[in-house]
mmCIF file of C-alpha atoms and ligand atoms in Angstrom:
data_model
loop_
_atom_site.group_PDB
_atom_site.id
_atom_site.type_symbol
_atom_site.label_atom_id
_atom_site.label_comp_id
_atom_site.label_asym_id
_atom_site.label_seq_id
_atom_site.Cartn_x
_atom_site.Cartn_y
_atom_site.Cartn_z
ATOM 1 C CA MET A 276 -61.750 -95.788 -15.134
ATOM 2 C CA PRO A 277 -59.867 -97.656 -17.877
ATOM 3 C CA PHE A 278 -61.212 -98.021 -21.418
ATOM 4 C CA ASP A 279 -61.494 -101.809 -21.128
ATOM 5 C CA SER A 280 -64.365 -101.514 -18.655
ATOM 6 C CA LEU A 281 -66.486 -99.840 -21.335
ATOM 7 C CA SER A 282 -67.362 -102.879 -23.518
ATOM 8 C CA LEU A 283 -65.764 -101.517 -26.676
ATOM 9 C CA SER A 284 -64.845 -104.158 -29.240
ATOM 10 C CA GLU A 285 -61.319 -105.566 -29.266
ATOM 11 C CA PRO A 286 -60.252 -104.021 -32.625
ATOM 12 C CA ILE A 287 -61.367 -100.604 -31.414
ATOM 13 C CA GLN A 288 -59.588 -100.993 -28.073
ATOM 14 C CA ARG A 289 -56.445 -102.032 -29.895
ATOM 15 C CA ALA A 290 -56.555 -98.946 -32.121
ATOM 16 C CA ILE A 291 -57.020 -96.503 -29.250
ATOM 17 C CA ARG A 292 -54.302 -98.176 -27.206
ATOM 18 C CA GLU A 293 -52.036 -97.581 -30.151
ATOM 19 C CA MET A 294 -53.156 -93.955 -30.294
ATOM 20 C CA GLY A 295 -52.088 -93.558 -26.681
ATOM 21 C CA TYR A 296 -55.564 -93.101 -25.200
ATOM 22 C CA GLU A 297 -55.344 -94.463 -21.669
ATOM 23 C CA GLU A 298 -58.452 -93.252 -19.928
ATOM 24 C CA PRO A 299 -61.752 -91.998 -21.292
ATOM 25 C CA THR A 300 -62.365 -88.273 -21.004
ATOM 26 C CA PRO A 301 -65.471 -87.307 -18.972
ATOM 27 C CA ILE A 302 -67.677 -87.014 -22.059
ATOM 28 C CA GLN A 303 -66.462 -90.405 -23.295
ATOM 29 C CA ALA A 304 -67.178 -92.032 -19.931
ATOM 30 C CA GLN A 305 -70.697 -90.630 -20.061
ATOM 31 C CA ALA A 306 -71.503 -91.114 -23.733
ATOM 32 C CA ILE A 307 -69.984 -94.484 -24.584
ATOM 33 C CA PRO A 308 -72.308 -96.651 -22.402
ATOM 34 C CA LEU A 309 -75.389 -94.704 -23.577
ATOM 35 C CA VAL A 310 -74.484 -95.022 -27.255
ATOM 36 C CA LEU A 311 -73.691 -98.730 -26.846
ATOM 37 C CA GLU A 312 -77.161 -99.194 -25.312
ATOM 38 C CA GLY A 313 -78.656 -97.666 -28.444
ATOM 39 C CA ARG A 314 -79.902 -94.469 -26.784
ATOM 40 C CA ASP A 315 -80.334 -91.193 -28.648
ATOM 41 C CA VAL A 316 -78.041 -88.595 -27.119
ATOM 42 C CA ILE A 317 -78.061 -84.823 -27.042
ATOM 43 C CA GLY A 318 -74.750 -83.395 -25.910
ATOM 44 C CA SER A 319 -73.325 -79.958 -25.608
ATOM 45 C CA ALA A 320 -69.653 -80.883 -25.429
ATOM 46 C CA GLN A 321 -67.224 -78.771 -27.383
ATOM 47 C CA THR A 322 -64.522 -79.993 -29.703
ATOM 48 C CA GLY A 323 -61.389 -80.558 -27.659
ATOM 49 C CA THR A 324 -63.190 -82.649 -25.043
ATOM 50 C CA GLY A 325 -62.747 -85.945 -26.874
ATOM 51 C CA LYS A 326 -66.165 -85.688 -28.497
ATOM 52 C CA THR A 327 -65.209 -87.483 -31.722
ATOM 53 C CA ALA A 328 -64.158 -90.621 -29.883
ATOM 54 C CA ALA A 329 -67.167 -90.289 -27.541
ATOM 55 C CA PHE A 330 -69.482 -90.994 -30.456
ATOM 56 C CA GLY A 331 -67.030 -92.737 -32.794
ATOM 57 C CA LEU A 332 -65.830 -95.583 -30.573
ATOM 58 C CA PRO A 333 -69.254 -96.939 -29.557
ATOM 59 C CA ILE A 334 -70.748 -96.495 -33.030
ATOM 60 C CA LEU A 335 -67.836 -98.374 -34.622
ATOM 61 C CA THR A 336 -68.192 -101.080 -31.960
ATOM 62 C CA ARG A 337 -71.898 -101.426 -32.765
ATOM 63 C CA MET A 338 -71.245 -101.541 -36.500
ATOM 64 C CA GLY A 339 -68.674 -104.335 -36.224
ATOM 65 C CA GLY A 340 -67.561 -105.002 -39.792
ATOM 66 C CA HIS A 341 -68.191 -104.115 -43.423
ATOM 67 C CA GLY A 342 -71.778 -104.283 -44.684
ATOM 68 C CA ALA A 343 -74.214 -101.661 -45.975
ATOM 69 C CA LEU A 344 -74.049 -97.882 -45.573
ATOM 70 C CA ARG A 345 -75.271 -97.513 -41.999
ATOM 71 C CA CYS A 346 -73.715 -94.410 -40.474
ATOM 72 C CA LEU A 347 -73.991 -90.780 -41.573
ATOM 73 C CA ILE A 348 -72.079 -87.978 -39.853
ATOM 74 C CA LEU A 349 -72.814 -84.358 -40.773
ATOM 75 C CA GLU A 350 -70.247 -81.642 -40.115
ATOM 76 C CA PRO A 351 -70.567 -77.913 -40.842
ATOM 77 C CA THR A 352 -67.181 -77.339 -42.503
ATOM 78 C CA ARG A 353 -64.825 -79.243 -44.750
ATOM 79 C CA GLU A 354 -62.075 -78.980 -42.187
ATOM 80 C CA LEU A 355 -64.168 -80.521 -39.422
ATOM 81 C CA ALA A 356 -65.378 -83.255 -41.769
ATOM 82 C CA GLY A 357 -61.739 -83.968 -42.684
ATOM 83 C CA GLN A 358 -60.746 -84.057 -39.041
ATOM 84 C CA VAL A 359 -63.502 -86.512 -38.095
ATOM 85 C CA ASP A 360 -62.656 -88.644 -41.143
ATOM 86 C CA ALA A 361 -59.006 -88.826 -40.062
ATOM 87 C CA ALA A 362 -59.985 -89.776 -36.484
ATOM 88 C CA PHE A 363 -62.438 -92.457 -37.690
ATOM 89 C CA ARG A 364 -59.822 -93.990 -39.984
ATOM 90 C CA GLN A 365 -57.521 -94.366 -36.979
ATOM 91 C CA PHE A 366 -60.251 -95.763 -34.705
ATOM 92 C CA ALA A 367 -61.370 -98.241 -37.410
ATOM 93 C CA LYS A 368 -57.852 -99.295 -38.390
ATOM 94 C CA TYR A 369 -58.297 -102.907 -37.201
ATOM 95 C CA THR A 370 -61.788 -103.341 -38.665
ATOM 96 C CA ASP A 371 -62.787 -103.706 -42.314
ATOM 97 C CA LEU A 372 -65.278 -100.838 -42.069
ATOM 98 C CA ARG A 373 -65.121 -98.415 -44.989
ATOM 99 C CA ILE A 374 -65.328 -94.674 -44.585
ATOM 100 C CA CYS A 375 -66.133 -92.090 -47.226
ATOM 101 C CA LEU A 376 -65.608 -88.336 -46.923
ATOM 102 C CA LEU A 377 -67.897 -86.073 -48.962
ATOM 103 C CA HIS A 378 -67.395 -82.339 -49.079
ATOM 104 C CA GLY A 379 -67.409 -79.523 -51.579
ATOM 105 C CA GLY A 380 -64.434 -77.881 -53.227
ATOM 106 C CA VAL A 381 -63.145 -81.123 -54.759
ATOM 107 C CA GLY A 382 -64.218 -83.217 -57.756
ATOM 108 C CA TYR A 383 -67.273 -85.493 -57.733
ATOM 109 C CA GLY A 384 -65.612 -88.425 -59.529
ATOM 110 C CA PRO A 385 -63.614 -90.037 -56.698
ATOM 111 C CA GLN A 386 -66.508 -89.477 -54.266
ATOM 112 C CA ARG A 387 -68.945 -91.207 -56.654
ATOM 113 C CA GLN A 388 -66.491 -94.064 -57.078
ATOM 114 C CA ALA A 389 -66.053 -94.502 -53.312
ATOM 115 C CA LEU A 390 -69.833 -94.617 -52.895
ATOM 116 C CA ALA A 391 -70.198 -97.092 -55.745
ATOM 117 C CA ASP A 392 -67.495 -99.323 -54.231
ATOM 118 C CA GLY A 393 -69.546 -99.612 -51.038
ATOM 119 C CA THR A 394 -69.026 -97.715 -47.819
ATOM 120 C CA ASP A 395 -70.268 -98.196 -44.260
ATOM 121 C CA ILE A 396 -69.820 -94.651 -43.014
ATOM 122 C CA VAL A 397 -70.299 -91.330 -44.786
ATOM 123 C CA ILE A 398 -68.857 -88.176 -43.234
ATOM 124 C CA ALA A 399 -70.171 -85.145 -45.097
ATOM 125 C CA THR A 400 -70.921 -81.472 -45.242
ATOM 126 C CA PRO A 401 -74.617 -80.876 -46.002
ATOM 127 C CA GLY A 402 -74.313 -79.143 -49.390
ATOM 128 C CA ARG A 403 -72.240 -81.779 -51.163
ATOM 129 C CA LEU A 404 -74.253 -84.596 -49.609
ATOM 130 C CA ILE A 405 -77.459 -83.122 -51.018
ATOM 131 C CA ASP A 406 -75.804 -82.777 -54.445
ATOM 132 C CA HIS A 407 -75.001 -86.491 -54.429
ATOM 133 C CA LEU A 408 -78.461 -87.433 -53.203
ATOM 134 C CA GLU A 409 -80.079 -85.317 -55.926
ATOM 135 C CA GLN A 410 -77.851 -86.861 -58.561
ATOM 136 C CA GLY A 411 -78.979 -90.278 -57.356
ATOM 137 C CA THR A 412 -75.408 -91.412 -56.598
ATOM 138 C CA PHE A 413 -76.697 -93.097 -53.445
ATOM 139 C CA HIS A 414 -79.492 -93.032 -50.886
ATOM 140 C CA LEU A 415 -79.833 -93.007 -47.114
ATOM 141 C CA LYS A 416 -82.474 -95.722 -46.700
ATOM 142 C CA SER A 417 -80.145 -98.057 -44.815
ATOM 143 C CA ILE A 418 -78.877 -95.493 -42.279
ATOM 144 C CA GLU A 419 -78.986 -96.782 -38.690
ATOM 145 C CA TYR A 420 -76.814 -94.139 -37.028
ATOM 146 C CA LEU A 421 -77.132 -90.411 -37.693
ATOM 147 C CA ILE A 422 -74.692 -88.016 -36.049
ATOM 148 C CA LEU A 423 -75.413 -84.302 -36.269
ATOM 149 C CA ASP A 424 -72.308 -82.538 -35.054
ATOM 150 C CA GLU A 425 -71.811 -78.832 -34.246
ATOM 151 C CA VAL A 426 -75.473 -78.149 -35.001
ATOM 152 C CA ASP A 427 -75.237 -74.564 -33.753
ATOM 153 C CA ARG A 428 -72.493 -73.915 -36.271
ATOM 154 C CA MET A 429 -74.732 -75.444 -38.976
ATOM 155 C CA LEU A 430 -77.404 -72.961 -37.917
ATOM 156 C CA ASP A 431 -74.926 -70.053 -38.168
ATOM 157 C CA MET A 432 -73.994 -71.177 -41.652
ATOM 158 C CA GLY A 433 -77.595 -71.489 -42.836
ATOM 159 C CA PHE A 434 -77.495 -75.297 -43.165
ATOM 160 C CA LEU A 435 -80.393 -76.144 -40.877
ATOM 161 C CA PRO A 436 -82.981 -76.645 -43.681
ATOM 162 C CA ASP A 437 -80.500 -78.979 -45.451
ATOM 163 C CA VAL A 438 -79.863 -80.895 -42.242
ATOM 164 C CA ARG A 439 -83.587 -81.359 -41.729
ATOM 165 C CA ARG A 440 -84.014 -82.546 -45.295
ATOM 166 C CA ILE A 441 -81.150 -85.015 -44.960
ATOM 167 C CA ALA A 442 -82.524 -86.360 -41.663
ATOM 168 C CA GLY A 443 -85.846 -86.787 -43.479
ATOM 169 C CA TYR A 444 -84.195 -89.021 -46.123
ATOM 170 C CA CYS A 445 -83.043 -91.428 -43.379
ATOM 171 C CA PRO A 446 -85.343 -94.150 -42.069
ATOM 172 C CA ALA A 447 -87.522 -93.207 -39.095
ATOM 173 C CA LYS A 448 -85.928 -95.925 -36.960
ATOM 174 C CA LYS A 449 -82.326 -94.921 -36.300
ATOM 175 C CA GLN A 450 -80.092 -93.872 -33.451
ATOM 176 C CA VAL A 451 -79.411 -90.145 -33.444
ATOM 177 C CA LEU A 452 -76.536 -88.356 -31.688
ATOM 178 C CA PHE A 453 -76.925 -84.609 -31.629
ATOM 179 C CA PHE A 454 -74.195 -82.187 -30.554
ATOM 180 C CA THR A 455 -74.671 -78.474 -30.060
ATOM 181 C CA ALA A 456 -73.221 -75.931 -27.657
ATOM 182 C CA THR A 457 -76.439 -73.882 -27.539
ATOM 183 C CA LEU A 458 -80.139 -74.606 -27.935
ATOM 184 C CA PRO A 459 -81.852 -71.655 -29.624
ATOM 185 C CA PRO A 460 -85.497 -72.360 -30.654
ATOM 186 C CA GLU A 461 -84.644 -73.484 -34.219
ATOM 187 C CA ILE A 462 -82.239 -76.102 -32.880
ATOM 188 C CA GLU A 463 -84.618 -77.158 -30.145
ATOM 189 C CA ARG A 464 -87.282 -77.781 -32.801
ATOM 190 C CA LEU A 465 -84.868 -79.823 -34.898
ATOM 191 C CA ALA A 466 -83.834 -81.803 -31.812
ATOM 192 C CA ALA A 467 -87.464 -82.465 -30.855
ATOM 193 C CA TRP A 468 -88.131 -83.677 -34.393
ATOM 194 C CA THR A 469 -85.084 -85.924 -34.783
ATOM 195 C CA LEU A 470 -84.410 -87.328 -31.312
ATOM 196 C CA ARG A 471 -86.407 -89.950 -29.430
ATOM 197 C CA ASP A 472 -86.207 -89.893 -25.651
ATOM 198 C CA PRO A 473 -82.630 -88.577 -25.698
ATOM 199 C CA ALA A 474 -80.189 -88.886 -22.836
ATOM 200 C CA THR A 475 -78.518 -85.565 -22.098
ATOM 201 C CA ILE A 476 -74.783 -85.187 -21.654
ATOM 202 C CA GLU A 477 -73.692 -82.308 -19.502
ATOM 203 C CA ILE A 478 -71.707 -79.309 -20.666
ATOM 204 C CA GLY A 479 -68.883 -77.471 -19.015
ATOM 205 C CA LEU A 480 -66.647 -80.472 -18.477
ATOM 206 C CA ARG A 481 -63.659 -78.646 -19.822
ATOM 207 C CA ARG A 482 -62.442 -75.467 -18.211
ATOM 208 C CA SER A 483 -63.419 -72.731 -20.577
ATOM 209 C CA PRO A 484 -60.649 -71.133 -22.633
ATOM 210 C CA ALA A 485 -61.623 -67.910 -20.938
ATOM 211 C CA GLU A 486 -60.021 -69.373 -17.805
ATOM 212 C CA THR A 487 -57.071 -71.324 -19.186
ATOM 213 C CA VAL A 488 -55.764 -68.689 -21.577
ATOM 214 C CA ARG A 489 -53.756 -65.556 -20.705
ATOM 215 C CA HIS A 490 -55.443 -62.578 -22.321
ATOM 216 C CA ALA A 491 -53.904 -59.259 -23.261
ATOM 217 C CA PHE A 492 -55.028 -56.222 -25.213
ATOM 218 C CA TYR A 493 -52.470 -54.248 -27.203
ATOM 219 C CA PRO A 494 -53.753 -50.737 -27.876
ATOM 220 C CA VAL A 495 -52.320 -48.963 -30.883
ATOM 221 C CA ALA A 496 -53.212 -46.227 -33.367
ATOM 222 C CA MET A 497 -55.060 -47.540 -36.432
ATOM 223 C CA ASP A 498 -52.196 -46.786 -38.842
ATOM 224 C CA GLN A 499 -49.724 -48.780 -36.747
ATOM 225 C CA LYS A 500 -51.586 -52.082 -36.486
ATOM 226 C CA PHE A 501 -49.394 -53.975 -38.908
ATOM 227 C CA GLU A 502 -46.181 -52.514 -37.484
ATOM 228 C CA LEU A 503 -47.309 -53.624 -34.042
ATOM 229 C CA LEU A 504 -48.071 -57.111 -35.343
ATOM 230 C CA LEU A 505 -44.515 -57.368 -36.645
ATOM 231 C CA ALA A 506 -43.153 -56.132 -33.326
ATOM 232 C CA LEU A 507 -45.273 -58.689 -31.457
ATOM 233 C CA LEU A 508 -44.053 -61.527 -33.659
ATOM 234 C CA ASP A 509 -40.494 -60.406 -32.984
ATOM 235 C CA ALA A 510 -41.034 -60.138 -29.247
ATOM 236 C CA LEU A 511 -42.933 -63.387 -28.724
ATOM 237 C CA HIS A 512 -41.392 -66.782 -28.176
ATOM 238 C CA TYR A 513 -43.926 -68.723 -30.163
ATOM 239 C CA GLU A 514 -43.965 -72.194 -31.571
ATOM 240 C CA SER A 515 -47.034 -71.602 -33.635
ATOM 241 C CA VAL A 516 -49.269 -68.593 -33.882
ATOM 242 C CA LEU A 517 -52.695 -68.219 -35.384
ATOM 243 C CA ILE A 518 -53.567 -64.682 -36.516
ATOM 244 C CA PHE A 519 -57.223 -63.827 -37.003
ATOM 245 C CA THR A 520 -58.542 -61.113 -39.277
ATOM 246 C CA ARG A 521 -62.148 -60.123 -39.746
ATOM 247 C CA THR A 522 -62.245 -60.378 -43.549
ATOM 248 C CA LYS A 523 -60.778 -62.619 -46.227
ATOM 249 C CA MET A 524 -59.259 -59.594 -47.930
ATOM 250 C CA ALA A 525 -57.482 -58.591 -44.727
ATOM 251 C CA ALA A 526 -56.209 -62.161 -44.294
ATOM 252 C CA ASP A 527 -54.701 -62.082 -47.785
ATOM 253 C CA ARG A 528 -53.242 -58.620 -47.321
ATOM 254 C CA ILE A 529 -51.682 -59.358 -43.939
ATOM 255 C CA SER A 530 -50.194 -62.630 -45.121
ATOM 256 C CA GLU A 531 -48.651 -60.963 -48.189
ATOM 257 C CA ARG A 532 -47.091 -58.306 -45.986
ATOM 258 C CA LEU A 533 -45.808 -60.900 -43.509
ATOM 259 C CA ILE A 534 -44.273 -62.913 -46.328
ATOM 260 C CA ALA A 535 -42.593 -59.712 -47.551
ATOM 261 C CA HIS A 536 -41.082 -59.501 -44.038
ATOM 262 C CA ASN A 537 -39.757 -63.069 -44.274
ATOM 263 C CA HIS A 538 -42.373 -64.807 -42.145
ATOM 264 C CA PRO A 539 -43.458 -68.078 -43.790
ATOM 265 C CA VAL A 540 -47.256 -68.060 -43.411
ATOM 266 C CA ALA A 541 -50.223 -70.198 -44.335
ATOM 267 C CA VAL A 542 -53.608 -68.610 -45.113
ATOM 268 C CA LEU A 543 -57.007 -70.127 -44.402
ATOM 269 C CA HIS A 544 -60.327 -68.653 -45.519
ATOM 270 C CA SER A 545 -63.328 -69.731 -47.515
ATOM 271 C CA ASP A 546 -62.335 -68.135 -50.838
ATOM 272 C CA ARG A 547 -59.279 -70.354 -51.091
ATOM 273 C CA SER A 548 -59.528 -73.587 -53.062
ATOM 274 C CA GLN A 549 -59.886 -76.847 -51.189
ATOM 275 C CA ALA A 550 -56.348 -77.821 -52.194
ATOM 276 C CA GLU A 551 -55.015 -74.549 -50.787
ATOM 277 C CA ARG A 552 -56.992 -74.958 -47.561
ATOM 278 C CA THR A 553 -55.755 -78.499 -47.066
ATOM 279 C CA GLU A 554 -52.170 -77.485 -47.785
ATOM 280 C CA ALA A 555 -52.357 -74.503 -45.438
ATOM 281 C CA LEU A 556 -53.716 -76.587 -42.598
ATOM 282 C CA ALA A 557 -51.325 -79.482 -43.140
ATOM 283 C CA GLY A 558 -48.353 -77.093 -43.367
ATOM 284 C CA PHE A 559 -49.413 -75.333 -40.205
ATOM 285 C CA LYS A 560 -50.025 -78.579 -38.312
ATOM 286 C CA SER A 561 -46.667 -80.025 -39.375
ATOM 287 C CA GLY A 562 -44.781 -76.887 -38.368
ATOM 288 C CA LYS A 563 -43.754 -75.950 -41.913
ATOM 289 C CA PHE A 564 -45.560 -72.664 -41.341
ATOM 290 C CA GLU A 565 -45.222 -71.267 -37.839
ATOM 291 C CA VAL A 566 -47.802 -68.638 -38.592
ATOM 292 C CA MET A 567 -51.281 -69.044 -40.033
ATOM 293 C CA VAL A 568 -53.520 -66.123 -40.925
ATOM 294 C CA ALA A 569 -57.202 -66.994 -40.917
ATOM 295 C CA THR A 570 -60.719 -65.655 -40.838
ATOM 296 C CA ASP A 571 -63.279 -67.007 -38.383
ATOM 297 C CA LEU A 572 -63.531 -70.105 -40.570
ATOM 298 C CA ALA A 573 -60.706 -71.442 -38.390
ATOM 299 C CA SER A 574 -62.124 -70.238 -35.096
ATOM 300 C CA ARG A 575 -64.497 -73.087 -34.389
ATOM 301 C CA GLY A 576 -63.799 -76.688 -33.843
ATOM 302 C CA LEU A 577 -60.444 -77.163 -35.503
ATOM 303 C CA ASP A 578 -58.182 -79.295 -33.365
ATOM 304 C CA ILE A 579 -54.669 -78.058 -33.977
ATOM 305 C CA ALA A 580 -52.322 -79.186 -31.247
ATOM 306 C CA GLY A 581 -49.742 -76.887 -29.765
ATOM 307 C CA ILE A 582 -50.848 -73.435 -30.853
ATOM 308 C CA THR A 583 -48.973 -71.268 -28.395
ATOM 309 C CA HIS A 584 -50.421 -67.904 -29.377
ATOM 310 C CA VAL A 585 -53.548 -66.515 -30.936
ATOM 311 C CA ILE A 586 -53.293 -62.941 -32.169
ATOM 312 C CA ASN A 587 -56.457 -61.094 -33.076
ATOM 313 C CA PHE A 588 -55.289 -58.605 -35.664
ATOM 314 C CA ASP A 589 -58.870 -57.374 -35.769
ATOM 315 C CA VAL A 590 -61.123 -57.472 -32.746
ATOM 316 C CA PRO A 591 -63.718 -60.194 -33.440
ATOM 317 C CA GLU A 592 -67.275 -59.192 -34.291
ATOM 318 C CA SER A 593 -68.808 -60.707 -31.197
ATOM 319 C CA PRO A 594 -67.651 -61.969 -27.798
ATOM 320 C CA ASP A 595 -68.647 -65.497 -28.903
ATOM 321 C CA ASP A 596 -66.214 -65.284 -31.787
ATOM 322 C CA TYR A 597 -63.535 -64.158 -29.337
ATOM 323 C CA ILE A 598 -64.122 -67.209 -27.152
ATOM 324 C CA HIS A 599 -63.992 -69.508 -30.162
ATOM 325 C CA ARG A 600 -60.854 -67.887 -31.556
ATOM 326 C CA ILE A 601 -58.927 -68.064 -28.306
ATOM 327 C CA GLY A 602 -60.136 -71.639 -27.845
ATOM 328 C CA ARG A 603 -57.627 -72.578 -30.562
ATOM 329 C CA THR A 604 -54.850 -72.047 -28.037
ATOM 330 C CA GLY A 605 -54.744 -73.445 -24.526
ATOM 331 C CA ARG A 606 -56.404 -76.663 -25.749
ATOM 332 C CA ALA A 607 -56.774 -79.591 -23.414
ATOM 333 C CA GLU A 608 -56.077 -77.351 -20.437
ATOM 334 C CA ALA A 609 -52.622 -76.338 -21.664
ATOM 335 C CA GLU A 610 -51.923 -72.669 -21.239
ATOM 336 C CA GLY A 611 -51.887 -70.380 -24.212
ATOM 337 C CA ASP A 612 -51.775 -66.677 -24.926
ATOM 338 C CA ALA A 613 -54.424 -64.637 -26.645
ATOM 339 C CA LEU A 614 -53.303 -61.194 -27.797
ATOM 340 C CA THR A 615 -55.729 -58.736 -29.283
ATOM 341 C CA ILE A 616 -54.669 -55.609 -31.124
ATOM 342 C CA ILE A 617 -57.159 -52.871 -30.320
ATOM 343 C CA THR A 618 -57.783 -49.368 -31.584
ATOM 344 C CA ALA A 619 -59.982 -46.561 -30.301
ATOM 345 C CA ASP A 620 -62.783 -47.776 -32.628
ATOM 346 C CA ASP A 621 -62.986 -51.093 -30.791
ATOM 347 C CA LEU A 622 -63.930 -49.744 -27.385
ATOM 348 C CA ARG A 623 -67.403 -51.217 -27.261
ATOM 349 C CA ALA A 624 -66.313 -54.565 -28.654
ATOM 350 C CA ILE A 625 -63.507 -54.963 -26.141
ATOM 351 C CA HIS A 626 -65.733 -54.186 -23.188
ATOM 352 C CA ALA A 627 -68.234 -56.759 -24.447
ATOM 353 C CA ILE A 628 -65.372 -59.286 -24.584
ATOM 354 C CA GLU A 629 -64.332 -58.458 -21.030
ATOM 355 C CA HIS A 630 -67.928 -58.902 -19.966
ATOM 356 C CA ALA A 631 -68.022 -62.321 -21.682
ATOM 357 C CA VAL A 632 -64.790 -63.605 -20.113
ATOM 358 C CA GLY A 633 -65.820 -62.139 -16.776
ATOM 359 C CA LYS A 634 -62.715 -60.110 -16.082
ATOM 360 C CA ARG A 635 -60.788 -57.056 -17.090
ATOM 361 C CA ILE A 636 -58.116 -57.877 -19.659
ATOM 362 C CA PRO A 637 -54.811 -56.104 -19.092
ATOM 363 C CA ARG A 638 -53.618 -53.526 -21.622
ATOM 364 C CA GLN A 639 -50.026 -54.077 -22.574
ATOM 365 C CA LYS A 640 -47.345 -52.267 -24.539
ATOM 366 C CA VAL A 641 -44.507 -53.640 -26.623
ATOM 367 C CA GLU A 642 -41.225 -52.341 -25.304
ATOM 368 C CA ASN A 643 -39.385 -49.820 -27.487
ATOM 369 C CA PHE A 644 -42.233 -49.640 -30.022
ATOM 370 C CA PRO A 645 -42.499 -46.136 -31.526
ATOM 371 C CA TYR A 646 -46.128 -45.594 -30.493
ATOM 372 C CA HIS A 647 -48.165 -42.829 -32.103
ATOM 373 C CA TYR A 648 -50.561 -41.194 -29.729
ATOM 374 C CA THR A 649 -53.820 -43.032 -28.981
ATOM 375 C CA THR A 650 -56.161 -42.305 -26.090
ATOM 376 C CA LEU A 651 -56.332 -46.019 -25.348
ATOM 377 C CA LEU A 652 -52.758 -46.009 -24.134
ATOM 378 C CA GLU A 653 -53.911 -43.914 -21.203
ATOM 379 C CA ASP A 654 -55.801 -46.930 -19.907
ATOM 380 C CA ARG A 655 -58.624 -45.061 -18.241
ATOM 381 C CA PRO A 656 -61.313 -46.805 -16.202
ATOM 382 C CA ILE A 657 -64.138 -48.264 -18.282
ATOM 383 C CA PRO A 658 -67.105 -45.895 -18.550
ATOM 384 C CA LYS A 659 -70.332 -47.685 -17.572
ATOM 385 C CA SER A 660 -72.032 -46.826 -20.870
ATOM 386 C CA ALA A 661 -69.424 -48.785 -22.822
ATOM 387 C CA THR A 662 -70.131 -52.133 -21.142
ATOM 388 C CA ARG A 663 -73.413 -52.757 -22.932
ATOM 389 C CA PRO A 664 -73.075 -55.894 -25.026
ATOM 390 C CA LYS A 665 -72.634 -55.403 -28.606
ATOM 391 C CA PHE A 666 -73.774 -54.291 -31.918
ATOM 392 C CA GLY A 667 -76.025 -56.230 -34.208
ATOM 393 C CA ARG A 668 -75.504 -59.878 -33.438
ATOM 394 C CA LYS A 669 -77.556 -61.580 -30.824
ATOM 395 C CA ARG A 670 -75.585 -62.930 -27.886
ATOM 396 C CA ARG A 671 -76.145 -66.622 -27.432
HETATM 397 P P1 LIG B 942 -62.000 -83.951 -30.095
HETATM 398 O O1 LIG B 942 -62.759 -83.265 -28.997
HETATM 399 O O2 LIG B 942 -62.709 -85.158 -30.571
HETATM 400 O O3 LIG B 942 -61.638 -82.998 -31.201
HETATM 401 O O4 LIG B 942 -60.616 -84.488 -29.484
HETATM 402 C C1 LIG B 942 -59.619 -83.629 -29.042
HETATM 403 C C2 LIG B 942 -58.243 -84.292 -28.985
HETATM 404 O O5 LIG B 942 -58.145 -85.157 -27.859
HETATM 405 C C3 LIG B 942 -57.911 -85.163 -30.196
HETATM 406 O O6 LIG B 942 -56.594 -84.851 -30.578
HETATM 407 C C4 LIG B 942 -58.010 -86.575 -29.687
HETATM 408 O O7 LIG B 942 -57.142 -87.459 -30.380
HETATM 409 C C5 LIG B 942 -57.633 -86.448 -28.233
HETATM 410 N N1 LIG B 942 -58.303 -87.453 -27.362
HETATM 411 C C6 LIG B 942 -59.609 -87.783 -27.385
HETATM 412 N N2 LIG B 942 -59.889 -88.689 -26.431
HETATM 413 C C7 LIG B 942 -58.743 -88.948 -25.777
HETATM 414 C C8 LIG B 942 -58.387 -89.819 -24.679
HETATM 415 N N3 LIG B 942 -59.285 -90.576 -24.050
HETATM 416 N N4 LIG B 942 -57.095 -89.816 -24.287
HETATM 417 C C9 LIG B 942 -56.189 -89.041 -24.903
HETATM 418 N N5 LIG B 942 -56.443 -88.198 -25.937
HETATM 419 C C10 LIG B 942 -57.713 -88.150 -26.373
#
């Protein structure tokens, strides 16, 4: 089905033609007619499925041209907000609609000015938006379209009360688009409160990264993890590799050590300034840095094309985090590799991951690496008692 059968406005069609979009993705084919009709929508599509255009193109078509502030989009992280802002600017290129990005970590002045100059669309993270609302910089009384994106991530980050408050500042009559991968009770309550007679868009339209990615575990003794990482980087033919650590401190430490070994790396975690985060991401996307070291901040939602390898320097805290991390490679059905360095301490976590991806992940060795002894290298069958899913965190 071509895009021109979907009743999108001419300026929008022109922009997406220029962007090289030829056919709508499945979520776009489903969502665009519903959104154009004015329906509320609840969708569980993940980033990477064309979700941004699925809501962006019909909303921009409905909005037409410059007027009052009518559209509010909430995103859980600055990076996602920035990504949606960039996509919207491309989609709206041939309209006179104005877009304003509001997130923390940067000064208030330019944001206040952009609001004062008049904007049609605000894309924001909840905290900074509330700051502006409390300071009286602007109000949400003219909102006609409210998009709550990655709501489950907002829940994880403790933003749900803010989201509810913000939705409460909008007029009762509005079109709401609500995206979440899971529906735990808190989110179901929020959905019941914000949505009116929503149409549901199906999940599972993209093959899960668990299927499209090649997985491997690399067992090693604890004191050789970094050495093994270096050996892996030497052995791999990568174009770009994203290395995940569990903590910000580990991310900093690993990147310093990699730099000392002449690997140009970018670092992304939440203690870095907004300028540093933007520079890291831009440098990684442009290929200036072939390696980026990140905490789980980067594991959800970011659309970075062409990551050939994900290396988990630390085994992620939960199988969900594993799925999100490896989802950064193998995007849009392209194949990618996910390598996880494991130690004897990680036994339970790795069996929980295998349970979540539904298969046994092969243990591999790096050729000619001077391995110290670790029992994991013996690759024994998995004892039944170790397959219980995981410590602490609830599985979703
Ligand atoms: P998203 O799920 O919105 O993060 O989109 C994932 C990627 O797919 C982005 O790089 C989009 O530019 C791209 N994309 C979205 N829709 C289409 C389409 N219909 N044709 C080609 N590329 C698309």
